Tab-separated table of C-alpha atoms in Angstrom:
chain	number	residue	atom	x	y	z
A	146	UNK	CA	-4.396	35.173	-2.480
A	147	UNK	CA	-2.617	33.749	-5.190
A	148	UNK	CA	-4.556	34.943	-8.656
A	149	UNK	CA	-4.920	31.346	-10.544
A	150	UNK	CA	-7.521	29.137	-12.228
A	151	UNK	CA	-10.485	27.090	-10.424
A	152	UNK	CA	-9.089	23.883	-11.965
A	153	UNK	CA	-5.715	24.221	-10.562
A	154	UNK	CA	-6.833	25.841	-7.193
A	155	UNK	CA	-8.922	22.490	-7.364
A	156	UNK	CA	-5.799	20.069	-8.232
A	157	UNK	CA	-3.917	21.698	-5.535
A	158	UNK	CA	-6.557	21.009	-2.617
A	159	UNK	CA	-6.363	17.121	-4.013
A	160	UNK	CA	-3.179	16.695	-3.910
A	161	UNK	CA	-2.747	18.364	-0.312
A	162	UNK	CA	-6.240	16.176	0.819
A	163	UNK	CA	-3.959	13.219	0.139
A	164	UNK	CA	-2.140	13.806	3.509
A	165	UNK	CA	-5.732	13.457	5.333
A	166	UNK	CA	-6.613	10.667	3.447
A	167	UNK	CA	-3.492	8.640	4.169
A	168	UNK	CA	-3.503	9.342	7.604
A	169	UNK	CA	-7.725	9.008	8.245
A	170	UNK	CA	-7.312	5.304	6.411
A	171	UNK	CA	-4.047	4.582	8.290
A	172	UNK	CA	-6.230	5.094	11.509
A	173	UNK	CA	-8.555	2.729	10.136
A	174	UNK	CA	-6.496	0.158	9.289
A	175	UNK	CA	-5.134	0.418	12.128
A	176	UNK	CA	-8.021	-0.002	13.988
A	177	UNK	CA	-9.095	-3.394	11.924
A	178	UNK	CA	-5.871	-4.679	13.293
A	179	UNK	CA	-6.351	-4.970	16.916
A	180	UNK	CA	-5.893	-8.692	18.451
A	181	UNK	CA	-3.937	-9.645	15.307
A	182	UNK	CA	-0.553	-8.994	16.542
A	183	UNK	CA	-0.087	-7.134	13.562
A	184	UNK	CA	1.854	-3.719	12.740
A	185	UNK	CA	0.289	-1.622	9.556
A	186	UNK	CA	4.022	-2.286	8.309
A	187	UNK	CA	3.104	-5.907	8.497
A	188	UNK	CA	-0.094	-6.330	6.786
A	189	UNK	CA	1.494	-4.396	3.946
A	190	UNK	CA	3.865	-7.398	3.496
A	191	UNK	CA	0.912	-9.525	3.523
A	192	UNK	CA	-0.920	-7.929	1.776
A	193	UNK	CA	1.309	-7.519	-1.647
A	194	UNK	CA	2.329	-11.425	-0.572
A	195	UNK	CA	-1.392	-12.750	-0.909
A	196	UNK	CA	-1.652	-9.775	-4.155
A	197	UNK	CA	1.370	-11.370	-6.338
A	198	UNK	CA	2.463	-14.546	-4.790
A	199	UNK	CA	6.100	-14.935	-3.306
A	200	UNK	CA	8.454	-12.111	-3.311
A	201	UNK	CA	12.139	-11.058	-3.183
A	202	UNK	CA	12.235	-7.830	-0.936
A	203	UNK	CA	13.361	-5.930	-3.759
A	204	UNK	CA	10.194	-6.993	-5.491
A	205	UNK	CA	8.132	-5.858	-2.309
A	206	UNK	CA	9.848	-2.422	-2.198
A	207	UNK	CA	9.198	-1.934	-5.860
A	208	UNK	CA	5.565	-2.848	-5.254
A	209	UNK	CA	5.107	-0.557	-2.133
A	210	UNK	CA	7.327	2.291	-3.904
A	211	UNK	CA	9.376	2.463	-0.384
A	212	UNK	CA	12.984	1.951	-0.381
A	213	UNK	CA	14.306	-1.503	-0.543
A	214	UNK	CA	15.938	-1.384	3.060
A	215	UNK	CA	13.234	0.078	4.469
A	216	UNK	CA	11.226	-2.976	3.376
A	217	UNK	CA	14.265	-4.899	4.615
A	218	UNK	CA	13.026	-4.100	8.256
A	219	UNK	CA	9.259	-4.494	7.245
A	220	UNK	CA	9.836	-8.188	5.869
A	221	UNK	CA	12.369	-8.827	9.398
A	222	UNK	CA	9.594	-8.073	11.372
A	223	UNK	CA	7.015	-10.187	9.411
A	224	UNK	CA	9.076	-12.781	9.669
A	225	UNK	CA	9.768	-13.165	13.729
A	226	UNK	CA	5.717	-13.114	13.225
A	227	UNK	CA	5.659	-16.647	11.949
A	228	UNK	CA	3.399	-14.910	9.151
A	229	UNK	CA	5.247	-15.350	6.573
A	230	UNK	CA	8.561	-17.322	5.647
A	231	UNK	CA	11.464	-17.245	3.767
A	232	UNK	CA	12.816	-19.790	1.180
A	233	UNK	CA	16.681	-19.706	-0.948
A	234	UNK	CA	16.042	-17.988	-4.371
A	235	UNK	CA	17.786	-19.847	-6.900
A	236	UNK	CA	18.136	-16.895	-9.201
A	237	UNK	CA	19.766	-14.960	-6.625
A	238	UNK	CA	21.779	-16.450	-3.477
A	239	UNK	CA	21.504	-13.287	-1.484
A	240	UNK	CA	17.949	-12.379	-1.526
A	241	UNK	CA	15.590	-14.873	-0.436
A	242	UNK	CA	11.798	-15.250	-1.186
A	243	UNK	CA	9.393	-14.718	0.850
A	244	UNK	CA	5.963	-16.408	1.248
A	245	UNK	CA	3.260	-16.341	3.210
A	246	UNK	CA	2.589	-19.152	5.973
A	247	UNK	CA	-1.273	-20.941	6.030
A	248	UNK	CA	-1.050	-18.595	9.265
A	249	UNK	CA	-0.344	-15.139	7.294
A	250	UNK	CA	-2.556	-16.383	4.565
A	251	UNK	CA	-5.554	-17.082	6.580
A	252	UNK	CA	-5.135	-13.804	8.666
A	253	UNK	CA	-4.318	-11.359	5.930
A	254	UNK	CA	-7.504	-12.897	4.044
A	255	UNK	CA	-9.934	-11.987	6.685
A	256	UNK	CA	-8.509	-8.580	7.429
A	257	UNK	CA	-8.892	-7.880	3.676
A	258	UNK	CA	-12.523	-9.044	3.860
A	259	UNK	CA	-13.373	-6.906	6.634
A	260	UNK	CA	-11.522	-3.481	4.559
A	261	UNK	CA	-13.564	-4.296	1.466
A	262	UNK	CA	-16.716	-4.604	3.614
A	263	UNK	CA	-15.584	-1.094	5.178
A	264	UNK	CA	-14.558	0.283	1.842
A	265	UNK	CA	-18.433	-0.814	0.226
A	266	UNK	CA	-19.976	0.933	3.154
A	267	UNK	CA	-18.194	3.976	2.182
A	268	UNK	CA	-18.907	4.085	-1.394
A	269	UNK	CA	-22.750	3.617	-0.853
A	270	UNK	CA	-23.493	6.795	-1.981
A	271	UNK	CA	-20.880	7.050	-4.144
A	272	UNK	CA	-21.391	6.212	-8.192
A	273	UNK	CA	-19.536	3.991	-9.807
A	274	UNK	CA	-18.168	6.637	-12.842
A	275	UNK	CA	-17.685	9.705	-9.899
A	276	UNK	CA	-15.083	6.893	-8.504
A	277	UNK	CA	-13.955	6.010	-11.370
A	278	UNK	CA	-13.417	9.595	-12.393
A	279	UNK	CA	-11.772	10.157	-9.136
A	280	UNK	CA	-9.110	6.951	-9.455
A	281	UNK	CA	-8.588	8.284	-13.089
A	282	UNK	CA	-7.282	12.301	-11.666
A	283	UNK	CA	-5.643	10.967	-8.889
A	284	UNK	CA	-3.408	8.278	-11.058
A	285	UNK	CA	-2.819	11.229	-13.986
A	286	UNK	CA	-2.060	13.684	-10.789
A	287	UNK	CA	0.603	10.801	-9.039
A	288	UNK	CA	1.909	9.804	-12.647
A	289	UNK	CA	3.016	13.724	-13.693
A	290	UNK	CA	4.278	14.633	-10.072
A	291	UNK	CA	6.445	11.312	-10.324
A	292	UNK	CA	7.692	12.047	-14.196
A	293	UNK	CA	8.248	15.622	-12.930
A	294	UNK	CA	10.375	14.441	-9.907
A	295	UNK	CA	12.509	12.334	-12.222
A	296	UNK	CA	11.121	8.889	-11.166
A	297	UNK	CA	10.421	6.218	-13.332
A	298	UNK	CA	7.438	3.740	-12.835
């Protein structure tokens, strides 16, 4: 056994529990997306779309921290959907903006209805400052990892 402190024996299980997490709310999401024709790929699209209005990819992949062709393929699939279109960018000829349709709008709103209805049941028994205090390590833990790998926010 390694010989260090509580607190960082602590840290380290959080940041290896965020694996778990990912991949147990992944599931779920998942799960909420039966009969909707959509991908977990997809209703991230959506979802930043209905978040901060009409996008450039770049934009997206800057909001989903995933690399910008990555995103390309995301937004191509959303697209052959019908949920969302695009529309010529006048600031830049190349990349195109992307909005949602009434169809992607009304279908990304009800899926996020049903996730905060999930996301309440699972904070019943939860206090409000143990979340908070639980956002507040996490985003310190993410925010040194990322200056310590050299990214920038």
């Amino acid at each position: 056994m390694y010989n260090v402190n509580m607190k960082a024996e602590h840290l380290h299980r959080l940041i290896w529990m965020s694996r778990p997490l990912m991949q147990a709310a992944e599931a779920c999401v998942e799960a909420g997306l039966i009969g909707t024709n959509l991908t977990v790929r997809m209703r991230a699209v959506l979802e930043i779309l209905d978040k901060y209005g009409d996008q450039t990819v770049p934009e997206l992949a800057a909001r989903l921290e995933i690399k910008r062709q990555y995103v390309q393929i995301m937004c191509n699939e959303t697209l052959a959907s019908g949920f969302i279109e695009q529309r010529s960018n006048p600031r830049h000829k190349r990349s195109a903006i992307l909005t949602l349709t009434d169809r992607g709008r009304a279908v990304i709103e009800e899926i996020i209805a049903k996730e905060m209805k999930l996301v309440e049941e699972l904070g019943e028994n939860l206090s409000n400052e143990d979340v908070a205090t639980a956002l507040a390590v996490v985003s310190a833990v993410t925010d040194s990892l990322k200056k310590r790998a050299g990214e920038s926010e």
